[in-house]
CSV table of C-alpha atoms in Angstrom, one decimal:
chain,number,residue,atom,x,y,z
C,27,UNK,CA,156.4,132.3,67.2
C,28,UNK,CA,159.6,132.8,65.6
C,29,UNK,CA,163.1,132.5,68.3
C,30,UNK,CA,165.4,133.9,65.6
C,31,UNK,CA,167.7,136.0,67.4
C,32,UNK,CA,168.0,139.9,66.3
C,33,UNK,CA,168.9,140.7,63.7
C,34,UNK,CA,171.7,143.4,62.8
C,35,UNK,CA,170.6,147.0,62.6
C,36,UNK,CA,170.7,148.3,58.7
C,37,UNK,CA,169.5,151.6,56.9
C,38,UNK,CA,168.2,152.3,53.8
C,39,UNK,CA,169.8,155.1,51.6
C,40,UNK,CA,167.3,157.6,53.2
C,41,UNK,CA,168.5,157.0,56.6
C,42,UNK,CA,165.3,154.5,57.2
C,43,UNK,CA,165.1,151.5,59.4
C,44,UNK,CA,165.2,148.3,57.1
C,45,UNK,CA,162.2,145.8,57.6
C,46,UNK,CA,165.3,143.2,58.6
C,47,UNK,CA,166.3,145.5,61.1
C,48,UNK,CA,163.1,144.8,63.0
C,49,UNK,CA,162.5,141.8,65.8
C,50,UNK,CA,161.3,139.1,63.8
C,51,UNK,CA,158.6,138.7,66.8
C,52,UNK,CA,157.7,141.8,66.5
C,53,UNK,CA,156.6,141.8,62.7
C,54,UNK,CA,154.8,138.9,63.7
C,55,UNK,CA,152.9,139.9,66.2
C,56,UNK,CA,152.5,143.6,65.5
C,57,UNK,CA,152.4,143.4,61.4
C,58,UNK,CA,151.9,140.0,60.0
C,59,UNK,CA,148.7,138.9,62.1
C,60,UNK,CA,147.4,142.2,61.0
C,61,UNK,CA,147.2,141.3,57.4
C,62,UNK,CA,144.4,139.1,55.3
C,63,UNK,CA,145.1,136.2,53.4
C,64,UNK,CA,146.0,137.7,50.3
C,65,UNK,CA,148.1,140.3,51.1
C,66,UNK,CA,149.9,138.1,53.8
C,67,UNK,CA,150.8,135.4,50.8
C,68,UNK,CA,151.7,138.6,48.9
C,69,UNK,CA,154.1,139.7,51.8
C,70,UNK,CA,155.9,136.5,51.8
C,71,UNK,CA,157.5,137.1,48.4
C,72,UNK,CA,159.2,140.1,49.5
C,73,UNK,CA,162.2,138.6,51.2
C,74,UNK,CA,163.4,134.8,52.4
C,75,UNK,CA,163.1,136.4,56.4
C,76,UNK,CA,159.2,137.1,55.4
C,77,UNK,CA,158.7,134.1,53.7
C,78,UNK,CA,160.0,131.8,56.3
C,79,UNK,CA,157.7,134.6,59.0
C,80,UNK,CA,154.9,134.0,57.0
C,81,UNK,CA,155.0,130.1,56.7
C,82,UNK,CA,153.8,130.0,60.3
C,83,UNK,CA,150.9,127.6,60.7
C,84,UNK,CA,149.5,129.0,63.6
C,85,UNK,CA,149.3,132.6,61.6
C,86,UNK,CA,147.6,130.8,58.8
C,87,UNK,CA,145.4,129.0,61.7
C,88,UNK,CA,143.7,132.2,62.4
C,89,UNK,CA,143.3,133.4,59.4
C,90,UNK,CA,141.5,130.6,57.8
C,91,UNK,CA,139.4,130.5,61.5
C,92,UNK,CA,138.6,134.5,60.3
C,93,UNK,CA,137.2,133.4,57.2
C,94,UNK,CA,135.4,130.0,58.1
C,95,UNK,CA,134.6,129.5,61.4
C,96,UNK,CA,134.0,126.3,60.3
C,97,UNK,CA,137.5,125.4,59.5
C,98,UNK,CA,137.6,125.2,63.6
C,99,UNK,CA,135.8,121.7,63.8
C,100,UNK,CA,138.0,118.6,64.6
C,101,UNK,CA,136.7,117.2,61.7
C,102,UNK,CA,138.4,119.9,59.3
C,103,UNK,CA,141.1,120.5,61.5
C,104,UNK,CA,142.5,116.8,61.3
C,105,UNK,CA,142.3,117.0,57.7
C,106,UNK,CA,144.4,120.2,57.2
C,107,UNK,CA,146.6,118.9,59.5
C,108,UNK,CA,147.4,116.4,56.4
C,109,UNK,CA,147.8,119.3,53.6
C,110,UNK,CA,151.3,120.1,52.3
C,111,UNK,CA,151.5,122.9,54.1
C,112,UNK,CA,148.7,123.0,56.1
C,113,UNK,CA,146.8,125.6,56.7
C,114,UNK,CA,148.2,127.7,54.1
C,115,UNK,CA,147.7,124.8,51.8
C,116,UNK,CA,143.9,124.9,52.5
C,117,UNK,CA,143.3,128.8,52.0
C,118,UNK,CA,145.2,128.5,48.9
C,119,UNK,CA,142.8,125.5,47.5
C,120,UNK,CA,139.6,127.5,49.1
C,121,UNK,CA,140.0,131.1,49.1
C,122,UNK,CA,140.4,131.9,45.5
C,123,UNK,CA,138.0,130.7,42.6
C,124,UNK,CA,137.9,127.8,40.3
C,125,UNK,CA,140.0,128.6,37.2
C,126,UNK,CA,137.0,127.4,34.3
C,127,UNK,CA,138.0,125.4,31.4
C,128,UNK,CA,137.3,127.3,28.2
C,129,UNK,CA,137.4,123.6,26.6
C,130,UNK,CA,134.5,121.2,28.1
C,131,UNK,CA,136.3,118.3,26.3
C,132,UNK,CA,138.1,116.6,29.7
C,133,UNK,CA,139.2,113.3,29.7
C,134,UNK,CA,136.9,111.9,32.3
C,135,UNK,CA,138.3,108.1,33.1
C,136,UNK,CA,141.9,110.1,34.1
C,137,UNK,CA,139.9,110.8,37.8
C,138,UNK,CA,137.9,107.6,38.1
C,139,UNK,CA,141.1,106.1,39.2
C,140,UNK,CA,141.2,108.3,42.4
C,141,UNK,CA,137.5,108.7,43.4
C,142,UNK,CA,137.6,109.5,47.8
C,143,UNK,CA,135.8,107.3,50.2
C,144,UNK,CA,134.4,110.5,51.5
C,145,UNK,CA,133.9,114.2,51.2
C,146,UNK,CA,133.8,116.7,54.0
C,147,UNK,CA,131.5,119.8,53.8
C,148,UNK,CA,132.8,122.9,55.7
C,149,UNK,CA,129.1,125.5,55.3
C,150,UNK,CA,129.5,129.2,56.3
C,151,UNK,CA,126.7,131.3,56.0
C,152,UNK,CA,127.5,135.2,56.9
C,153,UNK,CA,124.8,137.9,56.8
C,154,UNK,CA,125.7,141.8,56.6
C,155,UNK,CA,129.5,140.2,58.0
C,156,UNK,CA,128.0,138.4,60.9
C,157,UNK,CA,128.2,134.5,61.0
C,158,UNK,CA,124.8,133.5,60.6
C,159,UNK,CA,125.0,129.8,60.4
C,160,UNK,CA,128.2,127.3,60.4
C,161,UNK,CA,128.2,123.5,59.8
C,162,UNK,CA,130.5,120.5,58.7
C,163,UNK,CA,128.9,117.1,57.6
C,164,UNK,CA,130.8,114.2,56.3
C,165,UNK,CA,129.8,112.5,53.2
C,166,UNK,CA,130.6,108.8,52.6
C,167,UNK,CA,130.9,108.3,49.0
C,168,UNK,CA,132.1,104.5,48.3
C,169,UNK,CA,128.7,102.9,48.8
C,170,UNK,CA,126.9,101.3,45.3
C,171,UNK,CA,123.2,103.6,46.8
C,172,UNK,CA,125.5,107.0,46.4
C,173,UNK,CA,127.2,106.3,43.2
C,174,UNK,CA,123.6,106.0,41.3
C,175,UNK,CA,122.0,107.9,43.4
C,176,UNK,CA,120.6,112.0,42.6
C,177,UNK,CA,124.3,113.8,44.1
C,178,UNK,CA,122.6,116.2,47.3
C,179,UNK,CA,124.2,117.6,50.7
C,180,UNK,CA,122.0,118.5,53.1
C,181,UNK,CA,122.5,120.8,56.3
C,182,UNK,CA,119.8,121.0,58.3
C,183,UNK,CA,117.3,118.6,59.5
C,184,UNK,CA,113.1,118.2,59.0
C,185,UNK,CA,112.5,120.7,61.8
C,186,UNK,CA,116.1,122.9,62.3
C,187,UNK,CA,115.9,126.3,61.1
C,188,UNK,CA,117.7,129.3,61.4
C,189,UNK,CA,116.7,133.0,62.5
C,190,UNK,CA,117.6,136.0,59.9
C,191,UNK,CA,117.7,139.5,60.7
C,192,UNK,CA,115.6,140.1,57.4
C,193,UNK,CA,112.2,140.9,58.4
C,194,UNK,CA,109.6,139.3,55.6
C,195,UNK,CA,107.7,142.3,55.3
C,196,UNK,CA,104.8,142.6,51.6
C,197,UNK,CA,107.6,144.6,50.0
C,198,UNK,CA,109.0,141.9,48.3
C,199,UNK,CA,111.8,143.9,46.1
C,200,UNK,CA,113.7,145.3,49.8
C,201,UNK,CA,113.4,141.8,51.1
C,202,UNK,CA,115.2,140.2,48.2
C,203,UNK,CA,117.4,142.9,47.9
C,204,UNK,CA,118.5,142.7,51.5
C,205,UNK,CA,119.0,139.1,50.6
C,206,UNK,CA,121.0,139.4,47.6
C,207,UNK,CA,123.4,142.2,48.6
C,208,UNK,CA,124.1,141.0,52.3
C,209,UNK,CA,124.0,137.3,52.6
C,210,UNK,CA,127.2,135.7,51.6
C,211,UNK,CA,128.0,131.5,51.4
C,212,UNK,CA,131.2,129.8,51.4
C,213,UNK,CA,130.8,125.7,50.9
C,214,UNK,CA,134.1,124.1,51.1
C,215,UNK,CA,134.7,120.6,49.8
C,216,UNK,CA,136.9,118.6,51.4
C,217,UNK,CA,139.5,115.5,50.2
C,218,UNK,CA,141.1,114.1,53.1
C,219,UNK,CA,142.2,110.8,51.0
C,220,UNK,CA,143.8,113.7,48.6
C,221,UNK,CA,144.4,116.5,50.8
C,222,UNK,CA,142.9,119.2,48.6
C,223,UNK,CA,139.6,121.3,48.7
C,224,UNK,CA,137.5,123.7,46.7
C,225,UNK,CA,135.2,126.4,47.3
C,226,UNK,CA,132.1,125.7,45.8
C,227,UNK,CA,130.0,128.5,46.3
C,228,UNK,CA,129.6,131.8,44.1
C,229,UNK,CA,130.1,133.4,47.6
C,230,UNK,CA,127.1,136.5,46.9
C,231,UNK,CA,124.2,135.0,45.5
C,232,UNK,CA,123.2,134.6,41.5
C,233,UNK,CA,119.5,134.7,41.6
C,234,UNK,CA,117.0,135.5,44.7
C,235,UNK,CA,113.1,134.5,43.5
C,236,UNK,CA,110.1,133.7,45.3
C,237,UNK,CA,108.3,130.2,44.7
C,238,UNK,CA,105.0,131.0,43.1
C,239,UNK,CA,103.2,128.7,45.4
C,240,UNK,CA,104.7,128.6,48.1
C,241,UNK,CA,105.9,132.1,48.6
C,242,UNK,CA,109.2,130.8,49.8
C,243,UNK,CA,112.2,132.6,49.0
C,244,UNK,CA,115.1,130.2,46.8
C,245,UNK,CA,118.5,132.2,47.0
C,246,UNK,CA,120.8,130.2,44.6
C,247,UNK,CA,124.6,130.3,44.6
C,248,UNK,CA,126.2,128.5,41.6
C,249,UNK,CA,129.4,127.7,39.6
C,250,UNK,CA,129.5,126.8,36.3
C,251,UNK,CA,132.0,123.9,35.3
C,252,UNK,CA,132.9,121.7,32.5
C,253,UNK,CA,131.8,118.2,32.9
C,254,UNK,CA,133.5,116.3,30.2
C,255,UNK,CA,130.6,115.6,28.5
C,256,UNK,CA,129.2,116.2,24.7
C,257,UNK,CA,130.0,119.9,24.3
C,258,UNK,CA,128.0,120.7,21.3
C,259,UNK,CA,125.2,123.4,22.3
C,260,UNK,CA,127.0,124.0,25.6
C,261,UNK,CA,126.0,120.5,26.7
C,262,UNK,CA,129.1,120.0,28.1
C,263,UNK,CA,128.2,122.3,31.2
C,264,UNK,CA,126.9,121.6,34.6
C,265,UNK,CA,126.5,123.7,37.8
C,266,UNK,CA,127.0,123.5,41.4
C,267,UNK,CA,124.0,124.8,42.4
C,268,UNK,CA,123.5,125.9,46.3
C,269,UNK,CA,120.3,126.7,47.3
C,270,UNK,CA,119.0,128.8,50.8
C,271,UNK,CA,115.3,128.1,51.1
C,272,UNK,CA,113.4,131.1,53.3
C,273,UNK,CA,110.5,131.5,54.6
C,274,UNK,CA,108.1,133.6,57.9
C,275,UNK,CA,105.0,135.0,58.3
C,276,UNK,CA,104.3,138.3,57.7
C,277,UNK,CA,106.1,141.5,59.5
C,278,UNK,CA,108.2,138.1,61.3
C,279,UNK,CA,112.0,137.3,60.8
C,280,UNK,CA,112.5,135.3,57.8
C,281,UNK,CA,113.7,132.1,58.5
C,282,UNK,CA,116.3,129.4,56.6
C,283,UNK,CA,114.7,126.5,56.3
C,284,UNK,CA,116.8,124.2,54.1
C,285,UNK,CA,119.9,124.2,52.6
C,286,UNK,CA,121.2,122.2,49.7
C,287,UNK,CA,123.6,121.6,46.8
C,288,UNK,CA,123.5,119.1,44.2
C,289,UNK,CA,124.9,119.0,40.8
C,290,UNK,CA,122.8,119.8,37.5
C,291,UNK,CA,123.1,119.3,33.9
C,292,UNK,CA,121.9,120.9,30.9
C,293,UNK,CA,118.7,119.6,31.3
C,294,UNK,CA,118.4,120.4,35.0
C,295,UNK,CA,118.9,116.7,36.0
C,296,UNK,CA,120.9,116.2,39.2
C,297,UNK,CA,123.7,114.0,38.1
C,298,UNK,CA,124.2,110.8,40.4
C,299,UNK,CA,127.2,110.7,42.7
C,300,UNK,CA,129.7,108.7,40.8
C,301,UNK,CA,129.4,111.6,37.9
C,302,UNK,CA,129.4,114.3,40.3
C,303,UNK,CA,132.7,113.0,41.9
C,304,UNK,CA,134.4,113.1,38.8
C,305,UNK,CA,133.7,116.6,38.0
C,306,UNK,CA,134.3,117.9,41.8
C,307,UNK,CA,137.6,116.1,41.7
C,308,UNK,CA,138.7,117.7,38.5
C,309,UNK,CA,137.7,121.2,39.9
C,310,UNK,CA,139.6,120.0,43.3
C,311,UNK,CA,143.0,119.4,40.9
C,312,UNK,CA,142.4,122.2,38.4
C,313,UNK,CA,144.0,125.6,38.9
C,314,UNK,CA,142.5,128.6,41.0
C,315,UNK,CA,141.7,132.3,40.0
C,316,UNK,CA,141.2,135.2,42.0
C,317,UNK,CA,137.3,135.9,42.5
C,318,UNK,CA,136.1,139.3,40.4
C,319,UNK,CA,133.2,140.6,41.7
C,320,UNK,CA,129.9,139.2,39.8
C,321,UNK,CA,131.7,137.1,37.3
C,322,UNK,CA,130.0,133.6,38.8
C,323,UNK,CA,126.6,135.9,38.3
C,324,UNK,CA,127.7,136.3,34.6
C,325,UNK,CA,128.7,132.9,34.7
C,326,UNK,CA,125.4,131.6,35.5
C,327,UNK,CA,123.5,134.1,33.3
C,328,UNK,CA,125.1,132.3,30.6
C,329,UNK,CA,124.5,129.1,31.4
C,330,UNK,CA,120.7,129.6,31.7
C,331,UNK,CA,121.0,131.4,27.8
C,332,UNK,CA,122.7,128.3,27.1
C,333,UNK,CA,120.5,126.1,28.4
C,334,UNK,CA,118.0,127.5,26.7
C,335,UNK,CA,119.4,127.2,23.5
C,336,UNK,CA,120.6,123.5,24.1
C,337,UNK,CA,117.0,122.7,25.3
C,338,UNK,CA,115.4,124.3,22.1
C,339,UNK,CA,118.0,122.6,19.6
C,340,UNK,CA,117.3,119.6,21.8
C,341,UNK,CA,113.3,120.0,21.2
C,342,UNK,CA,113.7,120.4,17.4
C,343,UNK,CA,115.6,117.5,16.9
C,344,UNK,CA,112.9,115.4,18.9
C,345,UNK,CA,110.9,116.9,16.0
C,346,UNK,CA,112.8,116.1,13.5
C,347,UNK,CA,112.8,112.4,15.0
C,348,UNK,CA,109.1,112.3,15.3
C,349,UNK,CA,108.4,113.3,12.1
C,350,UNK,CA,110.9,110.9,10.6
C,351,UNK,CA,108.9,107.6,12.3
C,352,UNK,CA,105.8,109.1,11.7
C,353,UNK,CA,106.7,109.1,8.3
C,354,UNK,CA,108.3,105.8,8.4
C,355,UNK,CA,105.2,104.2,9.8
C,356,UNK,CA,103.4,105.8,7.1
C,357,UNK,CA,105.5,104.7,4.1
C,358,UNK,CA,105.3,101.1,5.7
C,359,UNK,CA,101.5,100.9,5.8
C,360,UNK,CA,101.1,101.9,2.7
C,361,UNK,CA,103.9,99.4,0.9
C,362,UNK,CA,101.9,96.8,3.7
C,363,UNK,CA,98.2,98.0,2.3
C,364,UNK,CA,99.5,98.1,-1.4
C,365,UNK,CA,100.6,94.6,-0.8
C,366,UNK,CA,97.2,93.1,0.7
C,367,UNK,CA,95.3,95.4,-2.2
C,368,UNK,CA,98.1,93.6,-5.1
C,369,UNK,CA,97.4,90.4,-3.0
C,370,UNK,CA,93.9,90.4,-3.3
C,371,UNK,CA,93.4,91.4,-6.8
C,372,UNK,CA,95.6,88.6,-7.6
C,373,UNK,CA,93.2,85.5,-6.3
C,374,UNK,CA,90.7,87.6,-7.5
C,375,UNK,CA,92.0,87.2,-11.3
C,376,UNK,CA,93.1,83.2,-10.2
C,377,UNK,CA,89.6,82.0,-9.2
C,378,UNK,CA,87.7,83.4,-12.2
């Protein structure tokens, strides 16, 4: 807390107390660790006494605790402890949303420079506002088996699951819909070597769908990015794609079985690590956005009409290909069989 002394008394031209007229404590205590994130940041712009009030780490501590109990592991905690301005530093890198590139031509070498030896994951899962499930696992990301390997994060183990209050009852529209509405995600990245992070997560889900064997239910969260690739066709797109498979028995509690995220192209192919650290460490770098409600959904909407598109385009020009050797193959049997039928008539005409 704050051991300014107090300040001086003042009054407004309506006879009203002045905000520096309070006990700097006292707005701290009584006002500030009232406030969310975004209105505290906004608070600090008011005056220099504010500003330096709201720079408290400890205030910021909490806050960030509020939103993501998992910011409380040691793990996380020693690597805030290295951000600019710690804590505030990390709820401004994970609170708002990635700020999309309208142009999917990046210069991709500009990051391979800086790739980390190893990304934290910071998991929050929150159902109708109640922490449902919390988690942080460490990713080690120098070795030659991640860098070609399929990029995927997984949280829980063979066996670990994790009880829902959603009952899975044979209407399947109210389940979903329960789903979709009430569970919320929040999967921060971590840099330590860097000292940034990003939220990966669309926060509300995009898509909630049963398997059709299974019966399990896949509830997708997903942000679209650029990935420096070939844009023609959209190509240049990929998505973070978080998955929350769910499954029980009939009139039982639906339970989370697995949880994942992994990187996907146009094509739906999970992109190997070394690619997927270049992308996540250009969204780390890029600018943030505050989040509109169901703008990732639209996001994602896209993407599938895209991919679509790009996959059809795609399918013609494999066409177009196959048609070309076919015909190839075709115009050089005939020039070969005209040649044997030419040869032929040839010694024909010699030996008689």
């Amino acid at each position: 807390m704050s051991s300014c002394s107090t300040t001086t008394t003042t009054s407004d031209d309506g006879g009203r107390t002045a905000i520096t007229a309070v006990h700097p404590d006292i707005i701290q205590i009584l006002i500030l660790t009232k406030l969310d994130g975004p209105t505290l940041i906004s608070t600090s712009s008011a005056s220099s006494q504010l500003k330096n009030l709201c720079s408290d780490d400890i205030l910021w501590q909490k806050i960030c605790n509020s939103y993501w109990p998992s910011s409380s592991n040691p793990l996380v905690q020693n690597a805030i402890s290295t951000f600019p301005s710690g804590h505030r530093s990390f709820f401004s890198d994970s609170f708002p949303a990635i700020l999309h590139h309208n142009n999917t031509n990046i210069c991709r070498t500009e990051y391979r420079n800086f790739l980390t030896s190893e990304l934290i994951s910071a998991v929050d899962i929150h159902f109708e506002e109640n922490l449902l499930y919390s988690k942080v696992v460490k990713t080690e990301t120098k070795s030659g088996w991640f860098m070609t390997s399929p990029f995927r994060v997984d949280l829980l183990g063979h066996k670990e699951t994790v009880t829902t209050p959603v009952k899975f009852d044979g209407d399947d529209g109210i389940c979903k819909s329960r789903l979709k509405e009430n569970m919320k995600l929040s999967w921060i990245l971590i840099d330590p070597k860097k000292n940034r992070a990003v939220n990966m997560s669309s926060l509300k889900p995009v898509s909630v769908r049963r398997h059709w064997l299974t019966g399990e239910l896949k509830v997708r969260y997903s942000t679209v990015m650029a990935s420096g690739a070939d844009a023609g066709d959209g190509g240049g797109l990929v998505q973070c794609g978080i998955v929350v498979t769910c499954e029980g028995k009939e009139g039982g509690e639906l339970h989370v079985r697995e949880v994942s995220m992994q990187m996907e192209d146009m094509d739906g192919k999970v992109l190997c690590g070394k690619d997927s650290l270049v992308i996540l460490q250009e969204a780390m770098e890029g600018g943030r956005k505050k989040r509109k409600e169901g703008e990732e959904k639209e996001r994602y909407e896209k993407f599938l009409e895209l991919r679509k598109l790009w996959r059809e385009r795609k399918q013609r020009r494999e066409k177009r290909l196959d048609m070309v050797c076919i015909l190839s193959g075709i115009t050089i049997f005939i020039s070969f069989w005209t040649l044997i039928v030419l040869g032929s008539r040839s010694s024909g005409s010699y030996f008689s």
